Amino acid sequence: MFENLEAQPGDGILELMGLFRDDPRPGKIDLGVGVYKNAEGVTPIMRAIKTAEKRLWEVEDTKSYVAPTGAPEFLEAMAGLVLGDAIDRDRLSYAATSGGTGAVRSGMDMIGRANPDATVWVSDPTWPVHWAILRQVGQKHRPYRYFDPATRAVDFDAMMADLDGVARGDVVLLHGCCHNPTGANLTLPEWQIVADHLSERGALAFVDIAYQGFGDGLEQDAAGLRLIAASLPEVIIAASCSKNFGIYRERAGCIIAISEPGQSRDLTQGMLSVLNRNSISFPPDHGARLVSMILNDPALRADWQDELEGIRIGMLDLRQSLADALRARAGSDRFGFLADHRGMFSRLGATPEQVQHLRDAFGIYMVADSRMNIAGLNKATIPVLADAIIATGI
Ligand code: LMR
């Protein structure tokens, strides 16, 4: 039977991880997978996570199942983190998922159950797993233009021209902040225009927020999402704790569905529960429990926010240093976009051949579309990268 399986296309990000690992050159630089690294190249366990783990070890007295939708205190804390006071809690249905990716998958499944004819509109480019999940669930999907390769900024006119094709009941997938892979983000007035457009069309927004706190700050990074949530009757949110809590391997995240005011949540809550039950039965709890301990304890929360803010400022410093180093070498400000982008990523705008050359000649690894993980840099490697970019003719 297995001979009938189709060979699957490779995953560029996973393949790059393997190539980097196998490269014996001592000076190699990893700007590939979206994992935060400090100046020593280490992905640290955050202080508040360590403290919460220690406390949990002392007080946890069972590892029995929680519930198909996860622990309510985690879900309520995440709803607060992501939505603030933008939405009445009685409009929310939610479930803990296996990371943010699990939430994206559940959201796409839910769309398929609610409206199999819906087209899901996806930014071009986007995180490749968005496309892969849509193909896997068999939901119709279409790209909308998002990024202007010339300016390396959002091409908002092109985006809105494409979203003119959105029909009633369609779904538009948006990145809550820190767009992956470009680093170019919508302004708040642009979020409002998108919200008004979707509202006029009777379309849903599906917001994937995986990097809250990595861009302009915890509250600022959620502002566009909150605006759209307050403007539309129905919204789906996929939230990840992998990056902002640094608990990648614990697989903590959640899906939040916002229903129309006054509408019963029984159908949405029931569907989210069944989607978990029929795929993973019960979601992982360890990471989710650490997150809810942190968010519900003022001192732990303050410590976590403090460390997260340090990470954010550190990435902004790296962005500015790289833009400065390139300005000095290029004699122009054509790399100024690096300081304007937000989050972990920037799309450099190099060709696949130039990306390959950076890898072969200098041991610098970035995704084939020239997405760089800024957190993979440090003070010592910035001049190395800047020299290599100029030498490669980018
Ligand atoms: C990335 O985009 O590199 C991260 O979200 C990690 C992943 O799973 O691809």
Coordinates of C-alpha atoms and ligand atoms in Angstrom, one line a residue:
M1 CA 0.0 0.0 0.0
F2 CA 2.7 2.5 0.9
E3 CA 4.1 2.4 -2.6
N4 CA 1.0 4.4 -3.6
L5 CA 2.1 7.3 -1.5
E6 CA 3.1 10.4 -3.4
A7 CA 6.6 11.8 -2.8
Q8 CA 6.2 15.1 -0.9
P9 CA 7.9 18.4 -1.9
G10 CA 10.7 19.3 0.5
D11 CA 10.2 22.0 3.2
G12 CA 12.7 24.7 2.5
I13 CA 13.1 25.8 6.1
L14 CA 13.5 22.3 7.5
E15 CA 16.0 21.4 4.7
L16 CA 18.0 24.5 5.5
M17 CA 18.3 23.5 9.2
G18 CA 19.8 20.2 8.1
L19 CA 22.2 21.9 5.6
F20 CA 23.4 24.3 8.3
R21 CA 23.9 21.5 10.9
D22 CA 26.0 19.5 8.4
D23 CA 28.2 22.4 7.4
P24 CA 31.6 21.9 9.0
R25 CA 32.8 25.5 8.5
P26 CA 33.4 27.2 11.9
G27 CA 32.4 30.7 10.9
K28 CA 29.0 29.7 9.4
I29 CA 26.0 32.0 10.2
D30 CA 22.5 30.7 10.6
L31 CA 19.8 33.2 9.5
G32 CA 17.4 30.4 8.6
V33 CA 14.7 29.0 10.9
G34 CA 12.6 31.4 12.9
V35 CA 14.0 30.7 16.3
Y36 CA 15.2 33.5 18.6
K37 CA 18.9 33.3 19.5
N38 CA 20.8 35.6 21.9
A39 CA 24.3 37.1 21.2
E40 CA 25.9 33.8 22.1
G41 CA 23.8 32.0 19.5
V42 CA 21.8 30.2 22.2
T43 CA 18.0 30.0 22.3
P44 CA 17.5 30.6 26.0
I45 CA 14.8 29.4 28.4
M46 CA 13.2 32.6 29.7
R47 CA 13.6 33.3 33.4
A48 CA 9.9 33.3 34.1
I49 CA 9.6 29.9 32.4
K50 CA 12.3 28.4 34.6
T51 CA 10.7 29.8 37.7
A52 CA 7.2 28.6 36.7
E53 CA 8.7 25.1 35.8
K54 CA 10.2 24.9 39.3
R55 CA 7.0 25.9 41.0
L56 CA 5.0 23.5 38.8
W57 CA 7.4 20.6 39.7
E58 CA 6.6 21.3 43.4
V59 CA 2.8 21.6 43.1
E60 CA 1.8 19.4 40.2
D61 CA 0.3 16.2 41.6
T62 CA -1.2 14.6 38.5
K63 CA -0.5 14.2 34.8
S64 CA -4.0 13.1 34.0
Y65 CA -6.0 14.5 31.1
V66 CA -7.2 18.1 31.3
A67 CA -9.9 18.6 28.7
P68 CA -10.2 18.4 24.9
T69 CA -10.0 22.1 24.7
G70 CA -7.3 22.5 27.3
A71 CA -7.1 24.4 30.6
P72 CA -9.7 27.3 30.9
E73 CA -7.2 29.5 32.8
F74 CA -4.7 29.3 29.9
L75 CA -7.4 30.1 27.4
E76 CA -8.7 33.1 29.4
A77 CA -5.2 34.4 29.9
M78 CA -4.4 34.1 26.2
A79 CA -7.6 35.8 25.2
G80 CA -6.6 38.7 27.5
L81 CA -3.0 38.8 26.1
V82 CA -4.1 38.8 22.5
L83 CA -7.4 40.7 22.6
G84 CA -7.1 42.9 25.7
D85 CA -10.6 44.4 26.3
A86 CA -11.4 44.7 22.6
I87 CA -14.1 42.0 22.6
D88 CA -16.7 40.8 25.2
R89 CA -15.6 37.5 26.5
D90 CA -19.0 36.0 25.9
R91 CA -18.4 36.2 22.1
L92 CA -15.3 33.9 22.4
S93 CA -14.9 30.2 21.8
Y94 CA -11.5 28.7 22.2
A95 CA -9.3 25.7 22.4
A96 CA -5.7 25.1 23.3
T97 CA -3.8 23.6 20.3
S98 CA -0.5 22.0 19.5
G99 CA 1.4 25.3 19.0
G100 CA 0.2 28.1 16.7
T101 CA 0.4 25.7 13.7
G102 CA -2.2 23.5 15.4
A103 CA -4.5 26.5 15.7
V104 CA -4.0 27.4 12.0
R105 CA -4.9 23.8 11.1
S106 CA -8.0 23.8 13.3
G107 CA -9.1 27.2 11.9
M108 CA -8.8 25.9 8.3
D109 CA -10.7 22.7 9.3
M110 CA -13.4 24.8 10.9
I111 CA -13.8 27.0 7.7
G112 CA -14.1 23.8 5.6
R113 CA -16.9 22.6 7.9
A114 CA -18.7 25.9 8.0
N115 CA -18.3 26.9 4.3
P116 CA -16.6 24.4 2.0
D117 CA -17.0 26.9 -0.9
A118 CA -15.1 29.7 0.9
T119 CA -11.9 30.9 -0.7
V120 CA -9.1 31.6 1.7
W121 CA -7.0 34.6 0.6
V122 CA -3.4 34.4 1.6
S123 CA -0.7 37.0 1.4
D124 CA 1.9 36.5 -1.3
P125 CA 4.4 35.7 0.2
T126 CA 3.5 34.0 3.4
W127 CA 4.8 31.3 5.8
P128 CA 4.9 28.3 3.4
V129 CA 3.0 26.0 5.9
H130 CA -0.1 28.2 5.4
W131 CA -0.3 27.0 1.8
A132 CA 0.6 23.4 2.8
I133 CA -2.2 23.2 5.3
L134 CA -4.7 24.7 2.9
R135 CA -3.7 22.1 0.3
Q136 CA -3.9 19.3 2.9
V137 CA -7.5 20.3 4.0
G138 CA -8.5 20.8 0.4
Q139 CA -9.8 24.3 0.9
K140 CA -9.9 26.7 -2.0
H141 CA -7.2 29.4 -1.7
R142 CA -5.9 32.4 -3.6
P143 CA -2.9 34.7 -3.1
Y144 CA -3.2 38.4 -2.7
R145 CA -0.2 40.6 -3.5
Y146 CA 1.4 42.0 -0.3
F147 CA 5.1 42.9 -0.7
D148 CA 6.7 45.4 -3.1
P149 CA 10.1 43.9 -4.0
A150 CA 11.4 47.3 -5.1
T151 CA 10.7 49.2 -1.8
R152 CA 10.7 46.0 0.4
A153 CA 7.5 47.5 2.0
V154 CA 3.9 46.5 1.9
D155 CA 2.3 47.2 -1.5
F156 CA -1.0 48.2 0.0
D157 CA -2.6 49.4 -3.3
A158 CA -1.9 46.0 -4.9
M159 CA -3.2 44.2 -1.8
M160 CA -6.5 46.1 -1.8
A161 CA -6.8 45.7 -5.6
D162 CA -6.6 41.9 -5.2
L163 CA -8.9 41.8 -2.2
D164 CA -11.5 43.4 -4.4
G165 CA -12.1 39.9 -5.5
V166 CA -13.2 38.7 -2.0
A167 CA -16.7 37.4 -2.0
R168 CA -19.2 37.0 0.8
G169 CA -18.2 34.2 3.1
D170 CA -14.6 34.2 2.0
V171 CA -11.8 34.3 4.5
V172 CA -8.7 36.6 4.4
L173 CA -5.7 35.3 6.3
L174 CA -3.6 38.1 7.9
H175 CA -0.4 38.1 9.9
G176 CA -1.1 39.8 13.2
C177 CA 2.3 41.4 13.4
C178 CA 5.9 40.8 12.3
H179 CA 5.0 39.4 8.8
N180 CA 6.7 36.2 8.0
P181 CA 8.7 36.2 5.7
T182 CA 8.9 39.8 4.8
G183 CA 9.1 41.8 8.1
A184 CA 6.9 44.5 6.4
N185 CA 3.7 45.2 8.3
L186 CA 0.4 47.0 7.8
T187 CA -0.1 50.4 9.6
L188 CA -3.1 50.9 11.8
P189 CA -4.9 53.0 9.2
E190 CA -4.3 50.2 6.7
W191 CA -5.7 47.6 9.2
Q192 CA -8.8 49.8 9.4
I193 CA -9.2 49.9 5.6
V194 CA -8.9 46.1 5.4
A195 CA -11.5 45.8 8.3
D196 CA -13.9 48.1 6.5
H197 CA -13.4 46.2 3.2
L198 CA -14.1 42.8 4.8
S199 CA -17.0 44.1 6.7
E200 CA -18.6 45.5 3.4
R201 CA -17.9 42.2 1.7
G202 CA -19.3 40.0 4.5
A203 CA -15.9 38.2 4.7
L204 CA -14.1 36.8 7.7
A205 CA -10.6 37.7 8.9
F206 CA -8.3 34.9 10.1
V207 CA -5.4 36.4 12.0
D208 CA -2.3 34.4 12.7
I209 CA -0.3 36.0 15.5
A210 CA 2.9 34.1 16.2
Y211 CA 5.3 36.9 17.2
Q212 CA 3.4 39.2 19.6
G213 CA 6.0 41.3 21.5
F214 CA 8.7 40.9 18.9
G215 CA 7.8 44.0 16.8
D216 CA 6.7 47.2 18.5
G217 CA 5.7 45.8 21.9
L218 CA 3.1 43.4 23.3
E219 CA 0.1 45.9 23.1
Q220 CA 1.2 47.6 19.9
D221 CA 1.7 44.3 18.1
A222 CA -1.9 43.3 18.9
A223 CA -3.4 46.6 17.9
G224 CA -4.3 45.7 14.3
L225 CA -5.8 42.4 15.3
R226 CA -7.9 44.1 18.0
L227 CA -9.1 46.7 15.6
I228 CA -10.2 44.1 13.1
A229 CA -11.8 42.0 15.9
A230 CA -13.8 45.0 17.0
S231 CA -14.9 45.8 13.5
L232 CA -16.1 42.4 12.2
P233 CA -18.8 40.1 13.4
E234 CA -16.8 36.9 13.0
V235 CA -13.0 36.5 13.3
I236 CA -10.7 33.5 13.8
I237 CA -7.3 33.9 15.6
A238 CA -4.4 31.5 15.8
A239 CA -2.0 32.5 18.6
S240 CA 1.4 30.9 19.3
C241 CA 3.4 30.9 22.5
S242 CA 6.4 29.4 20.9
K243 CA 8.4 32.6 20.2
N244 CA 7.3 35.1 22.9
F245 CA 7.6 32.6 25.7
G246 CA 10.5 30.7 24.0
I247 CA 8.8 27.3 24.4
Y248 CA 9.1 26.1 20.9
R249 CA 9.2 22.4 21.6
E250 CA 6.3 22.5 24.2
R251 CA 3.8 23.2 21.5
A252 CA 1.6 25.8 23.2
G253 CA -0.9 27.9 21.4
C254 CA -4.6 28.4 21.0
I255 CA -7.4 29.1 18.5
I256 CA -9.9 31.8 19.4
A257 CA -13.2 32.1 17.4
I258 CA -15.1 35.4 17.8
S259 CA -18.8 35.0 17.1
E260 CA -21.4 37.6 16.2
P261 CA -22.8 39.5 19.2
G262 CA -25.7 37.7 20.7
Q263 CA -25.1 34.5 18.7
S264 CA -24.8 31.2 20.6
R265 CA -21.3 29.9 21.0
D266 CA -22.4 26.2 21.2
L267 CA -21.6 25.4 17.6
T268 CA -18.2 27.0 17.5
Q269 CA -17.1 25.7 20.9
G270 CA -18.4 22.3 20.0
M271 CA -16.6 22.2 16.7
L272 CA -13.2 23.3 18.3
S273 CA -13.6 20.6 20.9
V274 CA -14.3 17.9 18.3
L275 CA -11.5 19.1 16.0
N276 CA -9.1 18.5 18.9
R277 CA -10.7 15.3 20.0
N278 CA -10.5 13.8 16.5
S279 CA -6.9 14.8 15.8
I280 CA -4.9 14.9 19.0
S281 CA -7.6 14.0 21.6
F282 CA -6.2 16.3 24.2
P283 CA -3.8 19.2 23.6
P284 CA -0.4 19.4 25.3
D285 CA -0.6 21.0 28.7
H286 CA 2.9 21.6 30.0
G287 CA 3.7 24.7 28.1
A288 CA 0.2 26.1 28.3
R289 CA 0.3 25.7 32.1
L290 CA 3.6 27.6 32.3
V291 CA 2.1 30.4 30.2
S292 CA -1.0 30.6 32.4
M293 CA 1.1 30.6 35.5
I294 CA 3.1 33.5 34.2
L295 CA 0.2 35.5 32.8
N296 CA -1.8 35.1 36.1
D297 CA 1.0 36.0 38.5
P298 CA 1.9 39.7 38.5
A299 CA 5.5 39.3 39.4
L300 CA 6.2 36.5 37.0
R301 CA 4.4 38.4 34.3
A302 CA 6.4 41.5 34.9
D303 CA 9.7 39.5 34.7
W304 CA 8.6 37.8 31.5
Q305 CA 7.6 41.1 29.9
D306 CA 10.9 42.6 30.9
E307 CA 12.9 39.8 29.3
L308 CA 10.7 39.9 26.2
E309 CA 11.2 43.6 25.9
G310 CA 15.0 43.1 26.1
I311 CA 14.8 40.6 23.3
R312 CA 12.7 43.0 21.2
I313 CA 15.0 45.9 21.7
G314 CA 18.0 43.7 21.0
M315 CA 16.6 42.8 17.6
L316 CA 15.9 46.4 16.8
D317 CA 19.5 47.2 17.6
L318 CA 20.7 44.5 15.3
R319 CA 18.4 45.8 12.6
Q320 CA 19.8 49.3 13.0
S321 CA 23.4 48.1 13.1
L322 CA 23.0 46.1 10.0
A323 CA 21.3 49.0 8.1
D324 CA 24.2 51.3 9.2
A325 CA 26.9 48.8 8.2
L326 CA 25.3 48.4 4.8
R327 CA 24.9 52.2 4.4
A328 CA 28.6 52.7 5.1
R329 CA 29.5 50.0 2.5
A330 CA 26.9 50.7 -0.2
G331 CA 27.2 54.5 0.1
S332 CA 23.4 54.7 0.0
D333 CA 20.4 54.1 2.1
R334 CA 19.0 51.3 -0.1
F335 CA 19.1 48.9 2.8
G336 CA 17.3 51.3 5.1
F337 CA 14.2 49.0 5.0
L338 CA 16.0 46.6 7.4
A339 CA 15.6 49.1 10.2
D340 CA 12.0 49.8 9.2
H341 CA 10.9 46.1 9.2
R342 CA 9.7 44.6 12.5
G343 CA 10.0 41.2 14.1
M344 CA 12.4 38.4 13.5
F345 CA 12.5 38.5 9.7
S346 CA 13.4 40.7 6.8
R347 CA 13.3 39.8 3.2
L348 CA 16.6 41.0 1.8
G349 CA 15.5 41.0 -1.9
A350 CA 18.3 38.7 -3.1
T351 CA 17.9 36.3 -6.0
P352 CA 18.0 32.5 -5.3
E353 CA 21.4 32.5 -7.0
Q354 CA 22.7 35.2 -4.7
V355 CA 21.3 33.3 -1.6
Q356 CA 23.1 30.2 -2.8
H357 CA 26.3 32.2 -3.3
L358 CA 26.1 33.6 0.3
R359 CA 25.8 30.0 1.5
D360 CA 28.6 28.5 -0.7
A361 CA 31.1 31.3 -0.5
F362 CA 30.5 32.7 3.0
G363 CA 28.6 30.0 5.0
I364 CA 25.7 32.4 5.5
Y365 CA 22.4 30.6 5.5
M366 CA 19.1 32.2 4.7
V367 CA 15.8 30.9 3.2
A368 CA 15.8 30.7 -0.6
D369 CA 13.4 33.7 -0.9
S370 CA 16.2 35.7 0.9
R371 CA 14.3 35.8 4.3
M372 CA 16.8 36.5 7.1
N373 CA 16.3 35.7 10.7
I374 CA 17.7 38.9 12.2
A375 CA 18.0 37.2 15.6
G376 CA 20.7 34.9 14.1
L377 CA 23.1 37.9 14.0
N378 CA 25.3 39.5 16.7
K379 CA 27.8 42.4 16.8
A380 CA 30.6 40.2 15.4
T381 CA 28.7 38.8 12.5
I382 CA 27.0 42.0 11.3
P383 CA 30.1 43.3 9.4
V384 CA 30.7 39.8 8.0
L385 CA 27.2 39.7 6.6
A386 CA 27.3 43.3 5.3
D387 CA 30.6 42.6 3.5
A388 CA 29.2 39.4 2.0
I389 CA 26.0 41.1 0.8
I390 CA 28.0 43.8 -1.0
A391 CA 30.5 41.3 -2.4
T392 CA 27.6 39.2 -3.8
G393 CA 26.3 42.3 -5.6
I394 CA 22.9 42.4 -3.8
Ligands
LMR1 C1 9.8 29.8 10.6 O1 9.0 30.4 9.8 O2 11.0 29.7 10.4 C2 9.2 29.3 11.9 O3 7.9 29.6 12.0 C3 9.5 27.9 12.2 C4 8.8 27.0 11.2 O4 8.1 26.1 11.8 O5 8.8 27.1 10.0

